[in-house]
């Protein structure tokens, strides 16, 4: 193997290039030629590439690290990892002002702009690859466009045109009655064809009722004369600004002195669809399941936005749980409208991730009905219909039926308080490992709708039974230990060997669930009422069941794995794939792999502690 | 000017005069190497020309071993320039011995290598006016100096950056103790999240060292001047 002195083979580089699209299609000698054109640079996390920088032009191939491509206003367009590449100049012509933000330290192989263009002109497949890649990115970008434009929409799209009007002679009482009939919070007072004044709920309260004014007086006594108004070509942004500056919640929309409509603060809020508060509010406004389904269909994209804007994982899961709570509550309200008032008090229970406020996308429904002991046999059908209505609705809204049938529709999970207590007694008296596994999520319990005190009584009973029951806790511990983190000897990742998820492992099953299970068993053994995993760990630290250090480690590990889960789900959304919990360690950067390994090691060590605490002396 | 570079310049002038006195301008490439201007010590790393060099040798002791192969790559404007990457195998007088296990070179391959003088000519051209970079300079410079003295009668005089010493200082700053292996090229690279390379080829090790140096420099908080690396 005598190397010609002018062309040494750079195998370290060419081997890598042969794994990079589209360099894998070049011949060996072409690849070697490309390798010799490269320049290698190292940038630290946080560095930003923009098209203006001469030195950073050309095709940047990521040798290690990760990069996010963001639009000028910070929208995430793409996320790149090892062996992927970007050309900031090319992206900039399609998307002016685009930037590449390094989210990890990066080693970058740079193919200078002139060489890059030459490869593209010499090789059609080369050109096509980068051309196609660019348009794919654009499509993705387009899908996420509307949110930040919401503020720039004209008010005319959002205002209500059907304004309630009245004349100056109308009495306060009649005005209030008219507002009540139409269920609106404001009314405009017209003098002929022109706007004379406006009356809002607040005016009626502060200038009317609070002053003890005679309600038969004309409305002009309480109205605001010559109110602020806005033109119909103004944007949502203008309107929001005007409302905050002038501290009003209603703005008449006027063109050339003619009243066109009215816009209120709540109209503006609803325009901001990606705001979680308004998402939840929106759900409560829906009058049927179809409407709710529409609202939640935007959830994946909205969540993707939250992940991209750096909302922390436990906050995201809390918001997602709030959304599913809202849906359940609204469904129950609709059911009550349909079925009539409940015959006896009841509580709608959420179990598992919903109870712990740790739901992510794709969660199935785990729920139950807890009914007051005063229930009579003839009330049973009412609760059965309620359960069916709500569970069917949840399924339609994207929370599929629970495969283990942990749903209020099953008789076992729809019982009176004493029935539930008997069930708890049964599970704790003769705990078989199998039974324990099925019911373990029952011990994460939260009242989603209805009587809090019923839920509390059940929880009290449950904790009083489990607290000192070593046999039950040992059975639970066996269940905990059955899910081990996917680490093999030498801390290598263990992945699925075959099937759909080959070379991946399930982050939920192998990472999240072991932690949740461990924390739960500690909580049950120590009479802790919290159900959220982070809060449980805090409580466990407080009553000195685990050390501060171990607790923090466990919380960090939990956070990290949840974050990875969220990120991979968010990537799946961007790529238009089904959302699942699988993760291929090969897709992670070295640093992320290292962190994940550390997290799994913490889980593993904590499991050993469980073995010693609850299963000492057992196999 | 830093004392380090000043001393190097004085030393180089001395050896240049010595060489010219003995041999006149017998080897113009060497004279060029001995006179070409070096970068200023106060210059930023991102403007300085450097050459990262790695040798594979048949023994750890320069007196007992030979250079089997040499690879280098230059750093310009803070970036590793692959165009400059070069690699040569050298005809051996002795056998490869035990080290073949590490370098995967066999005697028959090496016997086809270039004569050492041809390689040196290329090296002189590539290295002139550049700061030399090694990972553990002591070993490689031992071999190079001995070779230079045998061939030209003068040692290699050049400003030298040693990534191992840089990493050692940094490691000691952050940790109390050096444990076995932490200063090896690949352990150092791992600390910066740099990828693994198939190890032990003079060129890939030179590239690996060059990447380590640019990563090291990027992780210093301020703009790095050349003199801070000596």
mmCIF file of N, CA, C and O in Angstrom, chain A residues 1-13 15-16 34-44 55-56 63-65 82 105-107 109-110 590-591, chain B residues 77-89 105 109 112-114 122 189 192-198 201 203-204 207 211 214-216 218-221:
data_model
loop_
_atom_site.group_PDB
_atom_site.id
_atom_site.type_symbol
_atom_site.label_atom_id
_atom_site.label_comp_id
_atom_site.label_asym_id
_atom_site.label_seq_id
_atom_site.Cartn_x
_atom_site.Cartn_y
_atom_site.Cartn_z
ATOM 1 N N UNK A 1 0.847 -1.197 0.000
ATOM 2 C CA UNK A 1 0.000 0.000 0.000
ATOM 3 C C UNK A 1 0.875 1.236 0.000
ATOM 4 O O UNK A 1 1.086 1.871 1.008
ATOM 5 N N UNK A 2 1.428 1.508 -1.120
ATOM 6 C CA UNK A 2 2.299 2.670 -1.202
ATOM 7 C C UNK A 2 1.482 3.880 -1.623
ATOM 8 O O UNK A 2 0.899 3.919 -2.687
ATOM 9 N N UNK A 3 1.428 4.877 -0.749
ATOM 10 C CA UNK A 3 0.612 6.029 -1.070
ATOM 11 C C UNK A 3 1.338 6.959 -2.023
ATOM 12 O O UNK A 3 2.483 7.293 -1.822
ATOM 13 N N UNK A 4 0.649 7.379 -3.072
ATOM 14 C CA UNK A 4 1.206 8.431 -3.899
ATOM 15 C C UNK A 4 1.342 9.661 -3.014
ATOM 16 O O UNK A 4 0.447 9.977 -2.235
ATOM 17 N N UNK A 5 2.443 10.341 -3.108
ATOM 18 C CA UNK A 5 2.732 11.355 -2.123
ATOM 19 C C UNK A 5 1.755 12.532 -2.184
ATOM 20 O O UNK A 5 1.576 13.244 -1.223
ATOM 21 N N UNK A 6 1.071 12.711 -3.328
ATOM 22 C CA UNK A 6 0.182 13.872 -3.406
ATOM 23 C C UNK A 6 -1.257 13.551 -2.983
ATOM 24 O O UNK A 6 -2.060 14.437 -2.831
ATOM 25 N N UNK A 7 -1.582 12.264 -2.856
ATOM 26 C CA UNK A 7 -2.971 11.922 -2.546
ATOM 27 C C UNK A 7 -3.086 10.892 -1.430
ATOM 28 O O UNK A 7 -3.539 9.776 -1.660
ATOM 29 N N UNK A 8 -2.714 11.224 -0.225
ATOM 30 C CA UNK A 8 -2.855 10.207 0.821
ATOM 31 C C UNK A 8 -4.334 9.957 1.106
ATOM 32 O O UNK A 8 -5.159 10.857 0.960
ATOM 33 N N UNK A 9 -4.637 8.726 1.469
ATOM 34 C CA UNK A 9 -6.023 8.423 1.779
ATOM 35 C C UNK A 9 -6.331 8.881 3.208
ATOM 36 O O UNK A 9 -5.569 8.592 4.130
ATOM 37 N N UNK A 10 -7.414 9.624 3.365
ATOM 38 C CA UNK A 10 -7.756 10.125 4.696
ATOM 39 C C UNK A 10 -8.918 9.311 5.203
ATOM 40 O O UNK A 10 -10.061 9.760 5.209
ATOM 41 N N UNK A 11 -8.635 8.081 5.609
ATOM 42 C CA UNK A 11 -9.727 7.157 5.895
ATOM 43 C C UNK A 11 -10.616 7.660 7.030
ATOM 44 O O UNK A 11 -11.824 7.438 7.014
ATOM 45 N N UNK A 12 -10.021 8.349 7.982
ATOM 46 C CA UNK A 12 -10.839 8.823 9.105
ATOM 47 C C UNK A 12 -11.973 9.710 8.599
ATOM 48 O O UNK A 12 -13.079 9.698 9.148
ATOM 49 N N UNK A 13 -11.700 10.480 7.564
ATOM 50 C CA UNK A 13 -12.719 11.399 7.040
ATOM 51 C C UNK A 13 -13.622 10.688 6.031
ATOM 52 O O UNK A 13 -14.842 10.818 6.066
ATOM 53 N N UNK A 15 -14.324 7.551 5.684
ATOM 54 C CA UNK A 15 -15.230 6.582 6.306
ATOM 55 C C UNK A 15 -16.477 7.275 6.819
ATOM 56 O O UNK A 15 -17.600 6.776 6.689
ATOM 57 N N UNK A 16 -16.265 8.442 7.399
ATOM 58 C CA UNK A 16 -17.413 9.185 7.918
ATOM 59 C C UNK A 16 -18.296 9.686 6.773
ATOM 60 O O UNK A 16 -19.523 9.564 6.815
ATOM 61 N N UNK A 34 -13.386 14.946 -2.207
ATOM 62 C CA UNK A 34 -14.240 15.817 -1.378
ATOM 63 C C UNK A 34 -13.638 15.999 0.008
ATOM 64 O O UNK A 34 -13.629 17.098 0.565
ATOM 65 N N UNK A 35 -13.089 14.880 0.547
ATOM 66 C CA UNK A 35 -12.512 14.951 1.892
ATOM 67 C C UNK A 35 -11.377 15.968 1.947
ATOM 68 O O UNK A 35 -11.215 16.690 2.922
ATOM 69 N N UNK A 36 -10.609 16.033 0.861
ATOM 70 C CA UNK A 36 -9.465 16.952 0.857
ATOM 71 C C UNK A 36 -9.898 18.402 0.702
ATOM 72 O O UNK A 36 -9.105 19.312 0.915
ATOM 73 N N UNK A 37 -11.145 18.615 0.320
ATOM 74 C CA UNK A 37 -11.617 19.998 0.206
ATOM 75 C C UNK A 37 -12.150 20.534 1.529
ATOM 76 O O UNK A 37 -12.427 21.716 1.674
ATOM 77 N N UNK A 38 -12.297 19.640 2.498
ATOM 78 C CA UNK A 38 -12.960 20.039 3.737
ATOM 79 C C UNK A 38 -12.072 20.906 4.622
ATOM 80 O O UNK A 38 -10.852 20.820 4.574
ATOM 81 N N UNK A 39 -12.751 21.718 5.401
ATOM 82 C CA UNK A 39 -12.084 22.402 6.502
ATOM 83 C C UNK A 39 -12.815 22.020 7.771
ATOM 84 O O UNK A 39 -14.038 21.948 7.779
ATOM 85 N N UNK A 40 -12.055 21.762 8.818
ATOM 86 C CA UNK A 40 -12.689 21.306 10.050
ATOM 87 C C UNK A 40 -12.697 22.446 11.058
ATOM 88 O O UNK A 40 -11.675 23.089 11.286
ATOM 89 N N UNK A 41 -13.839 22.695 11.634
ATOM 90 C CA UNK A 41 -13.925 23.757 12.638
ATOM 91 C C UNK A 41 -14.700 23.238 13.833
ATOM 92 O O UNK A 41 -15.478 22.282 13.734
ATOM 93 N N UNK A 42 -14.443 23.849 14.960
ATOM 94 C CA UNK A 42 -15.112 23.444 16.205
ATOM 95 C C UNK A 42 -15.787 24.669 16.780
ATOM 96 O O UNK A 42 -15.177 25.727 16.897
ATOM 97 N N UNK A 43 -17.065 24.543 17.099
ATOM 98 C CA UNK A 43 -17.791 25.674 17.679
ATOM 99 C C UNK A 43 -18.454 25.237 18.962
ATOM 100 O O UNK A 43 -18.897 24.102 19.091
ATOM 101 N N UNK A 44 -18.533 26.158 19.873
ATOM 102 C CA UNK A 44 -19.179 25.812 21.142
ATOM 103 C C UNK A 44 -20.675 26.022 21.062
ATOM 104 O O UNK A 44 -21.174 26.770 20.245
ATOM 105 N N UNK A 55 -16.788 33.363 6.477
ATOM 106 C CA UNK A 55 -16.000 32.186 6.871
ATOM 107 C C UNK A 55 -16.867 30.940 7.021
ATOM 108 O O UNK A 55 -16.391 29.830 6.889
ATOM 109 N N UNK A 56 -18.139 31.140 7.307
ATOM 110 C CA UNK A 56 -18.990 30.004 7.639
ATOM 111 C C UNK A 56 -19.886 29.597 6.482
ATOM 112 O O UNK A 56 -20.823 28.851 6.644
ATOM 113 N N UNK A 63 -20.085 16.683 12.203
ATOM 114 C CA UNK A 63 -19.334 15.481 12.550
ATOM 115 C C UNK A 63 -19.766 14.991 13.930
ATOM 116 O O UNK A 63 -19.859 13.819 14.195
ATOM 117 N N UNK A 64 -20.001 15.949 14.832
ATOM 118 C CA UNK A 64 -20.586 15.601 16.129
ATOM 119 C C UNK A 64 -21.310 16.831 16.636
ATOM 120 O O UNK A 64 -21.004 17.944 16.236
ATOM 121 N N UNK A 65 -22.292 16.610 17.525
ATOM 122 C CA UNK A 65 -23.054 17.729 18.064
ATOM 123 C C UNK A 65 -24.431 17.823 17.444
ATOM 124 O O UNK A 65 -24.875 16.902 16.752
ATOM 125 N N UNK A 82 -25.628 14.449 14.077
ATOM 126 C CA UNK A 82 -24.437 13.910 13.446
ATOM 127 C C UNK A 82 -24.738 13.393 12.034
ATOM 128 O O UNK A 82 -25.761 12.754 11.816
ATOM 129 N N UNK A 105 -21.915 21.481 21.664
ATOM 130 C CA UNK A 105 -20.622 21.748 21.039
ATOM 131 C C UNK A 105 -20.560 20.941 19.750
ATOM 132 O O UNK A 105 -20.967 19.790 19.728
ATOM 133 N N UNK A 106 -20.053 21.571 18.685
ATOM 134 C CA UNK A 106 -20.095 20.888 17.396
ATOM 135 C C UNK A 106 -18.734 20.853 16.715
ATOM 136 O O UNK A 106 -18.020 21.857 16.697
ATOM 137 N N UNK A 107 -18.427 19.693 16.146
ATOM 138 C CA UNK A 107 -17.298 19.585 15.239
ATOM 139 C C UNK A 107 -17.900 19.587 13.838
ATOM 140 O O UNK A 107 -18.728 18.740 13.525
ATOM 141 N N UNK A 109 -17.513 19.751 9.631
ATOM 142 C CA UNK A 109 -16.721 19.636 8.418
ATOM 143 C C UNK A 109 -17.337 20.597 7.413
ATOM 144 O O UNK A 109 -18.503 20.463 7.065
ATOM 145 N N UNK A 110 -16.560 21.545 6.977
ATOM 146 C CA UNK A 110 -17.096 22.563 6.083
ATOM 147 C C UNK A 110 -16.582 22.348 4.671
ATOM 148 O O UNK A 110 -15.379 22.339 4.427
ATOM 149 N N UNK A 590 -23.504 11.952 21.371
ATOM 150 C CA UNK A 590 -22.705 11.264 22.382
ATOM 151 C C UNK A 590 -23.004 11.791 23.775
ATOM 152 O O UNK A 590 -23.125 11.042 24.732
ATOM 153 N N UNK A 591 -23.159 13.102 23.854
ATOM 154 C CA UNK A 591 -23.388 13.718 25.157
ATOM 155 C C UNK A 591 -24.724 13.253 25.720
ATOM 156 O O UNK A 591 -24.840 12.888 26.885
ATOM 157 N N UNK B 77 -6.401 29.964 9.986
ATOM 158 C CA UNK B 77 -7.611 30.706 10.383
ATOM 159 C C UNK B 77 -8.461 29.921 11.377
ATOM 160 O O UNK B 77 -9.675 29.963 11.327
ATOM 161 N N UNK B 78 -7.806 29.165 12.230
ATOM 162 C CA UNK B 78 -8.542 28.419 13.251
ATOM 163 C C UNK B 78 -9.254 27.186 12.740
ATOM 164 O O UNK B 78 -9.999 26.557 13.477
ATOM 165 N N UNK B 79 -9.047 26.856 11.452
ATOM 166 C CA UNK B 79 -9.710 25.671 10.901
ATOM 167 C C UNK B 79 -8.680 24.670 10.379
ATOM 168 O O UNK B 79 -7.647 25.064 9.856
ATOM 169 N N UNK B 80 -9.000 23.407 10.539
ATOM 170 C CA UNK B 80 -8.112 22.365 10.035
ATOM 171 C C UNK B 80 -8.322 22.253 8.527
ATOM 172 O O UNK B 80 -9.448 22.050 8.074
ATOM 173 N N UNK B 81 -7.258 22.426 7.762
ATOM 174 C CA UNK B 81 -7.388 22.429 6.306
ATOM 175 C C UNK B 81 -7.006 21.063 5.770
ATOM 176 O O UNK B 81 -5.837 20.695 5.749
ATOM 177 N N UNK B 82 -8.007 20.324 5.309
ATOM 178 C CA UNK B 82 -7.726 18.953 4.879
ATOM 179 C C UNK B 82 -6.858 18.894 3.630
ATOM 180 O O UNK B 82 -6.187 17.899 3.379
ATOM 181 N N UNK B 83 -6.890 19.971 2.854
ATOM 182 C CA UNK B 83 -6.089 19.996 1.641
ATOM 183 C C UNK B 83 -4.606 19.793 1.967
ATOM 184 O O UNK B 83 -3.851 19.230 1.192
ATOM 185 N N UNK B 84 -4.223 20.246 3.130
ATOM 186 C CA UNK B 84 -2.809 20.187 3.515
ATOM 187 C C UNK B 84 -2.430 18.840 4.116
ATOM 188 O O UNK B 84 -1.266 18.603 4.414
ATOM 189 N N UNK B 85 -3.412 17.951 4.302
ATOM 190 C CA UNK B 85 -3.129 16.698 4.991
ATOM 191 C C UNK B 85 -2.160 15.857 4.170
ATOM 192 O O UNK B 85 -2.290 15.732 2.950
ATOM 193 N N UNK B 86 -1.181 15.298 4.836
ATOM 194 C CA UNK B 86 -0.209 14.481 4.123
ATOM 195 C C UNK B 86 0.242 13.318 4.990
ATOM 196 O O UNK B 86 0.181 13.389 6.216
ATOM 197 N N UNK B 87 0.675 12.253 4.333
ATOM 198 C CA UNK B 87 1.016 11.036 5.062
ATOM 199 C C UNK B 87 2.100 10.278 4.286
ATOM 200 O O UNK B 87 1.978 10.101 3.076
ATOM 201 N N UNK B 88 3.154 9.867 4.951
ATOM 202 C CA UNK B 88 4.233 9.134 4.283
ATOM 203 C C UNK B 88 4.656 7.949 5.121
ATOM 204 O O UNK B 88 4.749 8.050 6.347
ATOM 205 N N UNK B 89 4.933 6.860 4.421
ATOM 206 C CA UNK B 89 5.575 5.731 5.091
ATOM 207 C C UNK B 89 7.044 5.770 4.715
ATOM 208 O O UNK B 89 7.407 6.199 3.622
ATOM 209 N N UNK B 105 1.255 -2.057 10.563
ATOM 210 C CA UNK B 105 2.136 -1.924 9.405
ATOM 211 C C UNK B 105 2.986 -3.179 9.344
ATOM 212 O O UNK B 105 3.427 -3.674 10.369
ATOM 213 N N UNK B 109 5.283 -3.793 3.659
ATOM 214 C CA UNK B 109 4.665 -2.525 3.257
ATOM 215 C C UNK B 109 5.654 -1.386 3.428
ATOM 216 O O UNK B 109 5.780 -0.499 2.584
ATOM 217 N N UNK B 112 8.451 -0.566 1.023
ATOM 218 C CA UNK B 112 8.103 0.157 -0.196
ATOM 219 C C UNK B 112 7.981 1.652 0.040
ATOM 220 O O UNK B 112 7.691 2.421 -0.860
ATOM 221 N N UNK B 113 8.129 2.076 1.283
ATOM 222 C CA UNK B 113 7.956 3.483 1.615
ATOM 223 C C UNK B 113 9.027 4.339 0.963
ATOM 224 O O UNK B 113 9.927 3.865 0.276
ATOM 225 N N UNK B 114 8.904 5.643 1.182
ATOM 226 C CA UNK B 114 9.836 6.582 0.567
ATOM 227 C C UNK B 114 11.133 6.639 1.362
ATOM 228 O O UNK B 114 11.162 6.306 2.547
ATOM 229 N N UNK B 122 9.634 17.165 1.977
ATOM 230 C CA UNK B 122 8.223 17.551 2.044
ATOM 231 C C UNK B 122 7.901 18.198 3.389
ATOM 232 O O UNK B 122 7.168 19.182 3.466
ATOM 233 N N UNK B 189 -10.101 13.879 23.809
ATOM 234 C CA UNK B 189 -11.135 14.188 22.814
ATOM 235 C C UNK B 189 -12.524 13.926 23.364
ATOM 236 O O UNK B 189 -13.454 14.691 23.124
ATOM 237 N N UNK B 192 -14.333 16.668 25.109
ATOM 238 C CA UNK B 192 -14.928 17.725 24.294
ATOM 239 C C UNK B 192 -16.054 17.200 23.405
ATOM 240 O O UNK B 192 -16.532 17.896 22.515
ATOM 241 N N UNK B 193 -16.424 15.962 23.617
ATOM 242 C CA UNK B 193 -17.478 15.381 22.796
ATOM 243 C C UNK B 193 -17.042 15.106 21.366
ATOM 244 O O UNK B 193 -17.861 15.011 20.463
ATOM 245 N N UNK B 194 -15.732 14.995 21.158
ATOM 246 C CA UNK B 194 -15.255 14.707 19.800
ATOM 247 C C UNK B 194 -15.393 13.216 19.510
ATOM 248 O O UNK B 194 -15.267 12.399 20.404
ATOM 249 N N UNK B 195 -15.666 12.879 18.258
ATOM 250 C CA UNK B 195 -15.952 11.469 17.934
ATOM 251 C C UNK B 195 -14.707 10.574 18.015
ATOM 252 O O UNK B 195 -13.589 11.067 17.999
ATOM 253 N N UNK B 196 -14.953 9.280 18.083
ATOM 254 C CA UNK B 196 -13.844 8.318 18.056
ATOM 255 C C UNK B 196 -13.369 8.132 16.628
ATOM 256 O O UNK B 196 -14.159 8.105 15.705
ATOM 257 N N UNK B 197 -12.091 8.016 16.492
ATOM 258 C CA UNK B 197 -11.519 7.703 15.179
ATOM 259 C C UNK B 197 -10.919 6.315 15.235
ATOM 260 O O UNK B 197 -10.530 5.877 16.301
ATOM 261 N N UNK B 198 -10.810 5.651 14.108
ATOM 262 C CA UNK B 198 -9.997 4.439 14.112
ATOM 263 C C UNK B 198 -8.573 4.873 14.449
ATOM 264 O O UNK B 198 -7.983 5.667 13.737
ATOM 265 N N UNK B 201 -3.021 5.706 13.086
ATOM 266 C CA UNK B 201 -2.443 5.933 11.792
ATOM 267 C C UNK B 201 -1.910 7.338 11.968
ATOM 268 O O UNK B 201 -2.563 8.181 12.592
ATOM 269 N N UNK B 203 -1.623 9.893 10.162
ATOM 270 C CA UNK B 203 -2.427 11.002 9.664
ATOM 271 C C UNK B 203 -3.712 11.186 10.468
ATOM 272 O O UNK B 203 -4.058 12.297 10.870
ATOM 273 N N UNK B 204 -4.422 10.060 10.743
ATOM 274 C CA UNK B 204 -5.672 10.242 11.478
ATOM 275 C C UNK B 204 -5.388 10.751 12.888
ATOM 276 O O UNK B 204 -6.170 11.513 13.448
ATOM 277 N N UNK B 207 -4.870 14.486 12.538
ATOM 278 C CA UNK B 207 -6.158 15.173 12.411
ATOM 279 C C UNK B 207 -6.866 15.204 13.767
ATOM 280 O O UNK B 207 -7.410 16.232 14.183
ATOM 281 N N UNK B 211 -8.027 18.521 15.761
ATOM 282 C CA UNK B 211 -9.389 18.782 16.244
ATOM 283 C C UNK B 211 -9.401 19.043 17.743
ATOM 284 O O UNK B 211 -10.122 19.909 18.234
ATOM 285 N N UNK B 214 -8.297 22.686 18.302
ATOM 286 C CA UNK B 214 -9.298 23.735 18.040
ATOM 287 C C UNK B 214 -10.433 23.662 19.066
ATOM 288 O O UNK B 214 -10.991 24.685 19.462
ATOM 289 N N UNK B 215 -10.734 22.449 19.534
ATOM 290 C CA UNK B 215 -11.759 22.335 20.584
ATOM 291 C C UNK B 215 -11.249 22.959 21.877
ATOM 292 O O UNK B 215 -11.963 23.696 22.555
ATOM 293 N N UNK B 216 -9.992 22.665 22.199
ATOM 294 C CA UNK B 216 -9.391 23.220 23.413
ATOM 295 C C UNK B 216 -9.441 24.746 23.375
ATOM 296 O O UNK B 216 -9.824 25.398 24.346
ATOM 297 N N UNK B 218 -11.424 26.644 21.560
ATOM 298 C CA UNK B 218 -12.808 27.138 21.593
ATOM 299 C C UNK B 218 -13.354 27.143 23.008
ATOM 300 O O UNK B 218 -14.221 27.944 23.348
ATOM 301 N N UNK B 219 -12.831 26.233 23.858
ATOM 302 C CA UNK B 219 -13.363 26.159 25.216
ATOM 303 C C UNK B 219 -12.685 27.120 26.182
ATOM 304 O O UNK B 219 -13.039 27.156 27.354
ATOM 305 N N UNK B 220 -11.672 27.854 25.718
ATOM 306 C CA UNK B 220 -11.181 28.926 26.575
ATOM 307 C C UNK B 220 -12.147 30.088 26.420
ATOM 308 O O UNK B 220 -12.713 30.302 25.349
ATOM 309 N N UNK B 221 -12.327 30.833 27.495
ATOM 310 C CA UNK B 221 -13.426 31.795 27.443
ATOM 311 C C UNK B 221 -13.127 33.030 26.622
ATOM 312 O O UNK B 221 -14.016 33.650 26.077
#
